[in-house]
Amino acid sequence: MTTNNQSQPTIALPAMYDSLQSSKNAANFVPLTPISFLSRTADVYPEITSLIYEEQQYTWRETQQRCQQMAHALQGLGTKAHDTVSILAFNTPEIFEAHFFVPLAGCVINTINTRLDPATITYILDFAETKVLIVDRQLLPQATDAIETQIAKGNNIHVVVIDDPHATEKPDIAANLPSTLAWHEYNQLLNAQEITTADYLPYQIADELQPLAINFTSGTSGLPKGVVYHHRGSYLMTMGTIAGWPVPKHPVYMYTVPLFHCNGWGHAWTMTAMAATIVCVRAIIPEKIFTLMQQHKVSHFGGAPIVLNMLANSPECPERVREDATVYCMTAGAPPPASVLAKMEGMGFDIMHVYGLTESYGHILQGTPQQEWSEFDIDTLAEYKSRQGVRFPMTDAVAVIDPETEQPVAHDGETIGEIAIRSNTMMSGYLKDQQATTEAFEGGWFRSGDLAVIHPDGYVQVKDRAKDIIISGGENISSVEIENALYKHAAVGEAAVVAMKDEKWGETPCAFVELKPNAEVSESELIEHCLTYLARFKKPSKVIFGPLPKTATGKIQKYELRNRLKD
C-alpha cells in the first residue's frame, strides 16, 4: 500500500556519533509503563481524593497503599510473572485498583464483560489460563461453571470475592463455589497484608513490550479473540488522551465506561496521571448520575451512546447539569442522534465522538471540533460530530484504502474503503493465534474491517462493518455467534443476522430466517431458543421469515438484507 506516511529508511550514524553506540542505559532509558503514574501521583499529590464510591473515599496515598497490599496478596497466592489474573466486576474501586496491583505483581490483567453468559466466561478463563479470578459477589453465579471447569481440569485457580454492600443481589457465596475451594474476600485479603513503604514492589518493568492486559473481543467465528496489550501502548494511550481530549490537571472523572471495555478506554491510567478524582458508579441510573455530577462537580466522563440516550431522555434531567462549568463527554460507537446531542449540549455537556477498536486500545480517531463548527445549527453540528474524525496525537497514521487496489481512496466523502491503522497503541497480537495476528498486520498496517469514507476536510466517517459485527449499547456482538444459535433449532434451514438501527441501543441484531420445508416456528419461540445459547443482550430483537438472497455461488447477500431494513 502506498501512502505518504511511510517510515524513513534506517541509515548508519556518521563516525562523529561513535561515542553514543552503547549509550542506552538505566539512566537514560526507562521502559514505559502506565503503572508508574500511580507512584508519581501518590508522591506529588498524596492527600488529594483519588476514588469516591458511595460512602467510601480514598486519597492517592491510600490508593497506592491498597494497590501494593493487593500486589503482595497476589504474590502470596503463588502467582508468577505473566500469570493471568481475571476480574469480573462492576465499576467499583476494586477493579480500578486491579489495573495497578495486577501488573505490580508481575501479572497480566484480564477484565471480563459482566454481561457475558457462563459458557463464554468458561471459555475465557480456560483460554487465558487464569490463575486468579476476582469476582463481584453479584456476578458469582455467572462464573460458577468456569470455576468448576478449572477445578475439574486440575487447575489450581484462586477465587477472590468482592462483597459490595451496595450490590442489588447477594447470592450465597458458598452455594456458588465448590466446597473444596478455599476462597478469599477482597478486603480481608488486602488487610491481611501488613506492609510499609519499604516493602513496596517496584513500578519498573523489564520490557515495555511485555504483556500488560488481555481483552477479549468478538471474532468472526463467534468465539472471542484474546487481544494482548503491552505496557508501552497503554502509557502512550494515556499521553495521547491527555493531549487530544484534552484532560487538565485534577479533573473530576465519573467512570461510566465499563472497565472491561479496552480497560475502560485506558482512563484508569489517564486519570491517575493527571491526579484526578474518580467517581465510581456501579450501575447507570440517570437520576443518580445527575446527582453525583452535581455533588462532586464532575468535569469529565465517557460512555456509549446508550448512556447519552438514557441521560437525555430521563425525566430527571436538569436544565443544566452544572451551572458553573461544562462537562466534557467522550462517546464511542454509533453516533448519538441529533436530538440527543442537542439535549445533552443544552444541559451543558460538550460531546466528542471517537473511534477505535479493542485491538487499538480504544480510541485512535476523534471528532475534534474546528472553530467554524461553532457557527453550525444543531443538525449540521450533529452531522459533523457524528464522524469518526481525525487522528489522536499518539496515532501515527490512519488510511482509508481500496481493498482491491491497496491505494488510498479519494477524499470526497463518497468513495468507500477499509480503515487501516498504524499506531503505537496497537495490540501485540491475538493470544494463541499466530495466523490471525499475521493476517491482521499484513503489509505493516492493521486492517480494521471497518468500511469508511474520507471527507474533503480529512475527517473519516465509518459507513459499514465488513466483519458484520453489531455494536449494541457499546457491546460488540458477533452475527455468526447468533447465526450458530439459530441453526441449532430444528426448524431453521438458513439464517443470517445483520445490524438493525435502534433508537435506544444504536444497533440490535435482526435475524433473517429461511425455514426448512414444512417446518413451523414463531418469532418469539426462536428468540427464546437463542437465549439457551446466548447472553440476553445478544439475542435477536426481530426475526424476519422468508427466502434469503444469495449470490451465484450460494453465499447469502447480507447487504441486500441491510437494504431491506432501510426500506
mmCIF file of C-alpha atoms in Angstrom, residues 29-364:
data_model
loop_
_atom_site.group_PDB
_atom_site.id
_atom_site.type_symbol
_atom_site.label_atom_id
_atom_site.label_comp_id
_atom_site.label_asym_id
_atom_site.label_seq_id
_atom_site.Cartn_x
_atom_site.Cartn_y
_atom_site.Cartn_z
ATOM 1 C CA PHE A 29 16.134 4.643 29.137
ATOM 2 C CA VAL A 30 13.290 3.527 31.386
ATOM 3 C CA PRO A 31 10.730 1.104 29.900
ATOM 4 C CA LEU A 32 7.357 2.816 29.664
ATOM 5 C CA THR A 33 4.525 1.521 31.848
ATOM 6 C CA PRO A 34 1.261 3.181 32.905
ATOM 7 C CA ILE A 35 1.538 1.820 36.443
ATOM 8 C CA SER A 36 4.331 4.353 37.045
ATOM 9 C CA PHE A 37 1.676 7.101 37.098
ATOM 10 C CA LEU A 38 0.409 5.844 40.455
ATOM 11 C CA SER A 39 3.818 6.223 42.116
ATOM 12 C CA ARG A 40 4.268 9.756 40.825
ATOM 13 C CA THR A 41 0.769 10.945 41.695
ATOM 14 C CA ALA A 42 0.907 9.419 45.195
ATOM 15 C CA ASP A 43 4.272 11.129 45.760
ATOM 16 C CA VAL A 44 3.228 14.551 44.481
ATOM 17 C CA TYR A 45 -0.465 14.700 45.486
ATOM 18 C CA PRO A 46 -0.772 12.178 48.354
ATOM 19 C CA GLU A 47 -3.774 13.779 50.087
ATOM 20 C CA ILE A 48 -5.899 14.589 47.036
ATOM 21 C CA THR A 49 -9.001 12.397 46.841
ATOM 22 C CA SER A 50 -8.437 9.573 44.361
ATOM 23 C CA LEU A 51 -11.610 7.484 44.449
ATOM 24 C CA ILE A 52 -15.176 8.102 45.568
ATOM 25 C CA TYR A 53 -17.730 5.309 45.711
ATOM 26 C CA GLU A 54 -20.887 5.701 47.775
ATOM 27 C CA GLU A 55 -19.598 6.419 51.319
ATOM 28 C CA GLN A 56 -16.052 5.260 50.517
ATOM 29 C CA GLN A 57 -13.326 7.811 49.806
ATOM 30 C CA TYR A 58 -9.602 7.272 49.373
ATOM 31 C CA THR A 59 -6.630 9.558 48.832
ATOM 32 C CA TRP A 60 -3.872 8.817 46.326
ATOM 33 C CA ARG A 61 -1.615 7.819 49.207
ATOM 34 C CA GLU A 62 -4.222 5.311 50.384
ATOM 35 C CA THR A 63 -4.856 4.023 46.858
ATOM 36 C CA GLN A 64 -1.154 3.354 46.368
ATOM 37 C CA GLN A 65 -1.020 1.519 49.710
ATOM 38 C CA ARG A 66 -4.062 -0.611 48.851
ATOM 39 C CA CYS A 67 -2.645 -1.499 45.425
ATOM 40 C CA GLN A 68 0.677 -2.502 46.967
ATOM 41 C CA GLN A 69 -1.117 -4.632 49.552
ATOM 42 C CA MET A 70 -3.086 -6.460 46.875
ATOM 43 C CA ALA A 71 0.034 -6.949 44.750
ATOM 44 C CA HIS A 72 1.668 -8.644 47.746
ATOM 45 C CA ALA A 73 -1.507 -10.683 48.225
ATOM 46 C CA LEU A 74 -1.353 -11.969 44.633
ATOM 47 C CA GLN A 75 2.251 -12.984 45.072
ATOM 48 C CA GLY A 76 1.265 -14.688 48.313
ATOM 49 C CA LEU A 77 -1.259 -16.762 46.364
ATOM 50 C CA GLY A 78 1.630 -18.111 44.299
ATOM 51 C CA THR A 79 1.296 -16.083 41.112
ATOM 52 C CA LYS A 80 4.325 -15.930 38.860
ATOM 53 C CA ALA A 81 5.496 -13.499 36.175
ATOM 54 C CA HIS A 82 2.973 -13.066 33.344
ATOM 55 C CA ASP A 83 0.267 -15.195 35.013
ATOM 56 C CA THR A 84 -3.263 -14.126 34.093
ATOM 57 C CA VAL A 85 -5.454 -12.529 36.747
ATOM 58 C CA SER A 86 -9.062 -12.212 35.558
ATOM 59 C CA ILE A 87 -11.610 -9.865 37.087
ATOM 60 C CA LEU A 88 -15.381 -9.951 36.645
ATOM 61 C CA ALA A 89 -16.697 -6.863 38.363
ATOM 62 C CA PHE A 90 -18.667 -3.648 38.108
ATOM 63 C CA ASN A 91 -17.023 -0.202 38.150
ATOM 64 C CA THR A 92 -16.165 -0.211 41.845
ATOM 65 C CA PRO A 93 -12.801 0.738 43.431
ATOM 66 C CA GLU A 94 -11.604 -2.870 43.308
ATOM 67 C CA ILE A 95 -11.483 -3.121 39.501
ATOM 68 C CA PHE A 96 -9.787 0.285 39.314
ATOM 69 C CA GLU A 97 -7.155 -0.888 41.803
ATOM 70 C CA ALA A 98 -6.658 -4.103 39.820
ATOM 71 C CA HIS A 99 -5.314 -2.049 36.904
ATOM 72 C CA PHE A 100 -2.332 -1.286 39.100
ATOM 73 C CA PHE A 101 -1.880 -4.162 41.541
ATOM 74 C CA VAL A 102 -2.099 -6.909 38.914
ATOM 75 C CA PRO A 103 0.847 -5.577 36.858
ATOM 76 C CA LEU A 104 2.647 -4.563 40.070
ATOM 77 C CA ALA A 105 2.637 -8.249 40.990
ATOM 78 C CA GLY A 106 4.114 -9.001 37.564
ATOM 79 C CA CYS A 107 0.868 -10.467 36.243
ATOM 80 C CA VAL A 108 -1.398 -9.734 33.266
ATOM 81 C CA ILE A 109 -4.881 -8.310 33.851
ATOM 82 C CA ASN A 110 -7.903 -9.748 32.044
ATOM 83 C CA THR A 111 -11.124 -7.790 32.585
ATOM 84 C CA ILE A 112 -14.262 -9.763 31.685
ATOM 85 C CA ASN A 113 -17.517 -8.357 30.326
ATOM 86 C CA THR A 114 -20.112 -8.535 33.092
ATOM 87 C CA ARG A 115 -22.871 -9.267 30.554
ATOM 88 C CA LEU A 116 -21.354 -12.490 29.229
ATOM 89 C CA ASP A 117 -23.020 -15.872 29.630
ATOM 90 C CA PRO A 118 -21.419 -18.649 31.745
ATOM 91 C CA ALA A 119 -20.218 -20.634 28.704
ATOM 92 C CA THR A 120 -18.242 -17.684 27.322
ATOM 93 C CA ILE A 121 -16.751 -16.892 30.730
ATOM 94 C CA THR A 122 -15.714 -20.535 30.993
ATOM 95 C CA TYR A 123 -14.039 -20.296 27.586
ATOM 96 C CA ILE A 124 -12.176 -17.095 28.522
ATOM 97 C CA LEU A 125 -10.815 -18.411 31.819
ATOM 98 C CA ASP A 126 -9.657 -21.582 30.108
ATOM 99 C CA PHE A 127 -8.125 -19.862 27.066
ATOM 100 C CA ALA A 128 -6.382 -17.174 29.149
ATOM 101 C CA GLU A 129 -5.099 -19.814 31.606
ATOM 102 C CA THR A 130 -6.394 -17.761 34.526
ATOM 103 C CA LYS A 131 -4.622 -18.357 37.831
ATOM 104 C CA VAL A 132 -6.664 -15.932 39.970
ATOM 105 C CA LEU A 133 -10.283 -14.849 39.447
ATOM 106 C CA ILE A 134 -11.537 -11.732 41.223
ATOM 107 C CA VAL A 135 -15.326 -11.655 41.035
ATOM 108 C CA ASP A 136 -18.107 -9.465 42.369
ATOM 109 C CA ARG A 137 -20.449 -11.458 44.571
ATOM 110 C CA GLN A 138 -23.476 -10.479 42.468
ATOM 111 C CA LEU A 139 -21.793 -11.958 39.370
ATOM 112 C CA LEU A 140 -20.651 -15.148 41.056
ATOM 113 C CA PRO A 141 -23.424 -17.335 39.540
ATOM 114 C CA GLN A 142 -22.148 -16.406 36.060
ATOM 115 C CA ALA A 143 -18.660 -17.626 36.983
ATOM 116 C CA THR A 144 -19.576 -20.812 38.850
ATOM 117 C CA ASP A 145 -19.347 -23.097 35.804
ATOM 118 C CA ALA A 146 -15.999 -21.578 34.834
ATOM 119 C CA ILE A 147 -14.553 -22.139 38.300
ATOM 120 C CA GLU A 148 -15.824 -25.709 38.465
ATOM 121 C CA THR A 149 -14.397 -26.427 34.996
ATOM 122 C CA GLN A 150 -10.948 -25.211 36.052
ATOM 123 C CA ILE A 151 -11.005 -27.338 39.190
ATOM 124 C CA ALA A 152 -12.192 -30.380 37.229
ATOM 125 C CA LYS A 153 -9.183 -29.937 34.926
ATOM 126 C CA GLY A 154 -6.861 -29.944 37.914
ATOM 127 C CA ASN A 155 -6.045 -26.234 37.633
ATOM 128 C CA ASN A 156 -5.414 -24.591 40.981
ATOM 129 C CA ILE A 157 -7.453 -21.424 40.491
ATOM 130 C CA HIS A 158 -7.742 -18.922 43.347
ATOM 131 C CA VAL A 159 -11.018 -17.014 43.775
ATOM 132 C CA VAL A 160 -11.273 -13.589 45.407
ATOM 133 C CA VAL A 161 -14.816 -12.304 46.057
ATOM 134 C CA ILE A 162 -15.737 -8.607 46.123
ATOM 135 C CA ASP A 163 -18.529 -8.389 48.698
ATOM 136 C CA ASP A 164 -20.001 -4.976 47.924
ATOM 137 C CA PRO A 165 -22.709 -3.915 50.407
ATOM 138 C CA HIS A 166 -24.317 -1.862 47.613
ATOM 139 C CA ALA A 167 -24.929 -4.868 45.353
ATOM 140 C CA THR A 168 -28.560 -5.264 44.304
ATOM 141 C CA GLU A 169 -28.274 -9.043 44.553
ATOM 142 C CA LYS A 170 -26.241 -11.027 47.087
ATOM 143 C CA PRO A 171 -26.226 -14.715 46.169
ATOM 144 C CA ASP A 172 -24.920 -17.173 48.706
ATOM 145 C CA ILE A 173 -21.154 -17.406 48.206
ATOM 146 C CA ALA A 174 -20.684 -20.940 49.495
ATOM 147 C CA ALA A 175 -23.568 -22.240 47.380
ATOM 148 C CA ASN A 176 -21.918 -20.895 44.211
ATOM 149 C CA LEU A 177 -18.436 -22.235 44.863
ATOM 150 C CA PRO A 178 -17.149 -25.817 45.081
ATOM 151 C CA SER A 179 -16.958 -26.992 48.688
ATOM 152 C CA THR A 180 -13.292 -27.879 48.243
ATOM 153 C CA LEU A 181 -12.329 -24.337 47.187
ATOM 154 C CA ALA A 182 -10.805 -22.012 49.765
ATOM 155 C CA TRP A 183 -11.888 -18.559 48.568
ATOM 156 C CA HIS A 184 -10.876 -15.118 49.820
ATOM 157 C CA GLU A 185 -12.873 -11.961 50.489
ATOM 158 C CA TYR A 186 -11.205 -8.974 48.785
ATOM 159 C CA ASN A 187 -10.854 -6.560 51.705
ATOM 160 C CA GLN A 188 -9.937 -9.288 54.171
ATOM 161 C CA LEU A 189 -7.187 -10.459 51.846
ATOM 162 C CA LEU A 190 -5.984 -6.874 51.401
ATOM 163 C CA ASN A 191 -5.992 -6.044 55.102
ATOM 164 C CA ALA A 192 -4.063 -9.214 55.914
ATOM 165 C CA GLN A 193 -1.043 -7.744 54.082
ATOM 166 C CA GLU A 194 0.873 -5.789 56.712
ATOM 167 C CA ILE A 195 3.400 -3.806 54.695
ATOM 168 C CA THR A 196 5.173 -0.460 54.882
ATOM 169 C CA THR A 197 6.542 1.739 52.117
ATOM 170 C CA ALA A 198 9.831 -0.119 52.485
ATOM 171 C CA ASP A 199 8.040 -3.244 51.221
ATOM 172 C CA TYR A 200 6.594 -1.596 48.114
ATOM 173 C CA LEU A 201 7.122 -3.555 44.937
ATOM 174 C CA PRO A 202 8.917 -1.643 42.156
ATOM 175 C CA TYR A 203 6.972 0.022 39.377
ATOM 176 C CA GLN A 204 9.753 -0.504 36.878
ATOM 177 C CA ILE A 205 9.379 -3.343 34.393
ATOM 178 C CA ALA A 206 11.988 -5.224 32.370
ATOM 179 C CA ASP A 207 10.460 -4.755 28.925
ATOM 180 C CA GLU A 208 7.894 -2.147 27.873
ATOM 181 C CA LEU A 209 6.567 -4.546 25.232
ATOM 182 C CA GLN A 210 5.747 -7.274 27.742
ATOM 183 C CA PRO A 211 2.038 -8.140 28.142
ATOM 184 C CA LEU A 212 0.001 -5.836 30.361
ATOM 185 C CA ALA A 213 -3.574 -6.889 29.587
ATOM 186 C CA ILE A 214 -5.688 -9.389 27.677
ATOM 187 C CA ASN A 215 -9.015 -8.099 26.386
ATOM 188 C CA PHE A 216 -11.396 -10.454 24.647
ATOM 189 C CA THR A 217 -13.314 -9.281 21.609
ATOM 190 C CA SER A 218 -15.792 -10.973 19.296
ATOM 191 C CA GLY A 219 -14.201 -12.929 16.469
ATOM 192 C CA THR A 220 -15.760 -13.715 13.097
ATOM 193 C CA SER A 221 -16.170 -17.308 14.243
ATOM 194 C CA GLY A 222 -18.247 -16.168 17.217
ATOM 195 C CA LEU A 223 -15.535 -17.219 19.692
ATOM 196 C CA PRO A 224 -13.845 -14.313 21.497
ATOM 197 C CA LYS A 225 -10.293 -13.434 20.485
ATOM 198 C CA GLY A 226 -7.727 -12.552 23.136
ATOM 199 C CA VAL A 227 -6.206 -9.162 22.297
ATOM 200 C CA VAL A 228 -2.872 -8.606 24.056
ATOM 201 C CA TYR A 229 -1.821 -5.079 25.133
ATOM 202 C CA HIS A 230 1.719 -4.109 26.103
ATOM 203 C CA HIS A 231 2.854 -1.546 28.693
ATOM 204 C CA ARG A 232 4.248 0.881 26.115
ATOM 205 C CA GLY A 233 0.948 1.116 24.256
ATOM 206 C CA SER A 234 -1.092 1.884 27.361
ATOM 207 C CA TYR A 235 1.423 4.509 28.505
ATOM 208 C CA LEU A 236 1.249 6.267 25.138
ATOM 209 C CA MET A 237 -2.553 5.889 25.062
ATOM 210 C CA THR A 238 -2.584 7.913 28.275
ATOM 211 C CA MET A 239 -0.368 10.625 26.797
ATOM 212 C CA GLY A 240 -2.462 10.851 23.625
ATOM 213 C CA THR A 241 -5.749 11.050 25.522
ATOM 214 C CA ILE A 242 -4.457 13.818 27.786
ATOM 215 C CA ALA A 243 -3.401 15.886 24.779
ATOM 216 C CA GLY A 244 -6.287 15.040 22.473
ATOM 217 C CA TRP A 245 -9.359 15.312 24.695
ATOM 218 C CA PRO A 246 -7.810 17.358 26.451
ATOM 219 C CA VAL A 247 -7.524 16.444 30.149
ATOM 220 C CA PRO A 248 -6.381 19.150 32.613
ATOM 221 C CA LYS A 249 -4.701 18.645 35.973
ATOM 222 C CA HIS A 250 -7.055 17.382 38.721
ATOM 223 C CA PRO A 251 -10.214 16.662 36.715
ATOM 224 C CA VAL A 252 -13.176 15.012 38.393
ATOM 225 C CA TYR A 253 -13.926 11.973 36.258
ATOM 226 C CA MET A 254 -17.060 9.840 36.503
ATOM 227 C CA TYR A 255 -16.276 6.251 35.495
ATOM 228 C CA THR A 256 -19.349 5.256 33.490
ATOM 229 C CA VAL A 257 -17.290 3.486 30.792
ATOM 230 C CA PRO A 258 -17.180 -0.199 31.805
ATOM 231 C CA LEU A 259 -13.648 -1.054 32.881
ATOM 232 C CA PHE A 260 -13.944 -4.282 30.894
ATOM 233 C CA HIS A 261 -14.125 -2.227 27.656
ATOM 234 C CA CYS A 262 -10.500 -1.789 26.499
ATOM 235 C CA ASN A 263 -9.570 -1.375 30.167
ATOM 236 C CA GLY A 264 -12.136 1.387 30.427
ATOM 237 C CA TRP A 265 -10.633 3.104 27.363
ATOM 238 C CA GLY A 266 -7.407 3.374 29.361
ATOM 239 C CA HIS A 267 -8.895 6.110 31.522
ATOM 240 C CA ALA A 268 -7.851 4.435 34.794
ATOM 241 C CA TRP A 269 -4.242 5.184 33.864
ATOM 242 C CA THR A 270 -5.052 8.537 32.199
ATOM 243 C CA MET A 271 -6.862 9.937 35.215
ATOM 244 C CA THR A 272 -4.189 8.669 37.579
ATOM 245 C CA ALA A 273 -1.523 10.502 35.547
ATOM 246 C CA MET A 274 -3.467 13.757 35.981
ATOM 247 C CA ALA A 275 -4.165 13.195 39.693
ATOM 248 C CA ALA A 276 -7.894 13.154 39.096
ATOM 249 C CA THR A 277 -10.691 12.376 41.496
ATOM 250 C CA ILE A 278 -12.558 9.381 40.110
ATOM 251 C CA VAL A 279 -16.231 8.870 40.940
ATOM 252 C CA CYS A 280 -17.138 5.182 40.615
ATOM 253 C CA VAL A 281 -20.643 4.078 39.665
ATOM 254 C CA ARG A 282 -21.862 0.505 39.884
ATOM 255 C CA ALA A 283 -24.791 0.960 37.502
ATOM 256 C CA ILE A 284 -26.129 3.605 35.112
ATOM 257 C CA ILE A 285 -29.107 5.188 36.867
ATOM 258 C CA PRO A 286 -29.729 8.623 35.301
ATOM 259 C CA GLU A 287 -31.140 10.287 38.421
ATOM 260 C CA LYS A 288 -28.135 9.130 40.445
ATOM 261 C CA ILE A 289 -25.677 10.104 37.696
ATOM 262 C CA PHE A 290 -27.005 13.684 37.651
ATOM 263 C CA THR A 291 -26.927 13.887 41.455
ATOM 264 C CA LEU A 292 -23.328 12.671 41.639
ATOM 265 C CA MET A 293 -22.231 15.006 38.842
ATOM 266 C CA GLN A 294 -23.603 17.998 40.723
ATOM 267 C CA GLN A 295 -22.455 16.809 44.154
ATOM 268 C CA HIS A 296 -18.850 16.123 43.142
ATOM 269 C CA LYS A 297 -18.543 18.750 40.375
ATOM 270 C CA VAL A 298 -17.752 16.171 37.681
ATOM 271 C CA SER A 299 -15.764 17.650 34.784
ATOM 272 C CA HIS A 300 -15.283 14.613 32.501
ATOM 273 C CA PHE A 301 -16.989 11.308 31.773
ATOM 274 C CA GLY A 302 -17.330 8.814 28.952
ATOM 275 C CA GLY A 303 -19.893 6.356 27.716
ATOM 276 C CA ALA A 304 -21.510 4.581 24.809
ATOM 277 C CA PRO A 305 -24.362 6.401 23.010
ATOM 278 C CA ILE A 306 -26.857 4.311 25.000
ATOM 279 C CA VAL A 307 -25.681 6.119 28.143
ATOM 280 C CA LEU A 308 -26.192 9.501 26.476
ATOM 281 C CA ASN A 309 -29.654 8.382 25.345
ATOM 282 C CA MET A 310 -30.566 7.357 28.878
ATOM 283 C CA LEU A 311 -29.424 10.680 30.297
ATOM 284 C CA ALA A 312 -31.040 12.827 27.591
ATOM 285 C CA ASN A 313 -34.370 11.003 27.826
ATOM 286 C CA SER A 314 -34.517 10.803 31.602
ATOM 287 C CA PRO A 315 -37.424 12.651 33.240
ATOM 288 C CA GLU A 316 -34.917 13.629 35.936
ATOM 289 C CA CYS A 317 -32.545 15.510 33.635
ATOM 290 C CA PRO A 318 -31.804 19.051 34.858
ATOM 291 C CA GLU A 319 -31.793 22.182 32.742
ATOM 292 C CA ARG A 320 -28.055 22.460 33.396
ATOM 293 C CA VAL A 321 -26.019 19.583 34.806
ATOM 294 C CA ARG A 322 -23.596 22.132 36.279
ATOM 295 C CA GLU A 323 -24.294 25.852 36.499
ATOM 296 C CA ASP A 324 -20.623 26.792 36.827
ATOM 297 C CA ALA A 325 -18.855 24.643 34.188
ATOM 298 C CA THR A 326 -19.033 22.488 31.085
ATOM 299 C CA VAL A 327 -18.910 18.692 31.476
ATOM 300 C CA TYR A 328 -16.791 17.025 28.795
ATOM 301 C CA CYS A 329 -18.022 13.704 27.436
ATOM 302 C CA MET A 330 -16.267 11.183 25.206
ATOM 303 C CA THR A 331 -18.555 8.768 23.361
ATOM 304 C CA ALA A 332 -17.773 5.884 21.023
ATOM 305 C CA GLY A 333 -19.876 3.596 18.865
ATOM 306 C CA ALA A 334 -22.902 4.540 16.789
ATOM 307 C CA PRO A 335 -23.071 8.376 16.791
ATOM 308 C CA PRO A 336 -25.745 9.925 19.015
ATOM 309 C CA PRO A 337 -28.854 11.211 17.178
ATOM 310 C CA ALA A 338 -29.143 14.960 16.635
ATOM 311 C CA SER A 339 -31.973 15.182 19.192
ATOM 312 C CA VAL A 340 -29.832 13.535 21.881
ATOM 313 C CA LEU A 341 -26.822 15.691 21.044
ATOM 314 C CA ALA A 342 -28.956 18.847 21.234
ATOM 315 C CA LYS A 343 -30.434 17.835 24.596
ATOM 316 C CA MET A 344 -27.031 16.918 26.074
ATOM 317 C CA GLU A 345 -25.299 20.067 24.871
ATOM 318 C CA GLY A 346 -28.237 22.123 26.115
ATOM 319 C CA MET A 347 -27.651 20.659 29.567
ATOM 320 C CA GLY A 348 -24.028 21.786 29.469
ATOM 321 C CA PHE A 349 -22.212 18.757 28.053
ATOM 322 C CA ASP A 350 -19.515 19.002 25.391
ATOM 323 C CA ILE A 351 -19.693 15.786 23.351
ATOM 324 C CA MET A 352 -16.730 14.381 21.412
ATOM 325 C CA HIS A 353 -17.272 11.316 19.227
ATOM 326 C CA VAL A 354 -14.279 8.959 18.951
ATOM 327 C CA TYR A 355 -13.474 5.764 17.076
ATOM 328 C CA GLY A 356 -11.342 2.763 17.888
ATOM 329 C CA LEU A 357 -11.257 -0.971 18.347
ATOM 330 C CA THR A 358 -10.260 -3.378 21.060
ATOM 331 C CA GLU A 359 -7.128 -4.041 19.005
ATOM 332 C CA SER A 360 -6.149 -0.336 19.125
ATOM 333 C CA TYR A 361 -6.538 0.037 22.931
ATOM 334 C CA GLY A 362 -9.716 2.009 22.238
ATOM 335 C CA HIS A 363 -9.918 5.443 20.616
ATOM 336 C CA ILE A 364 -7.464 6.372 17.855
#
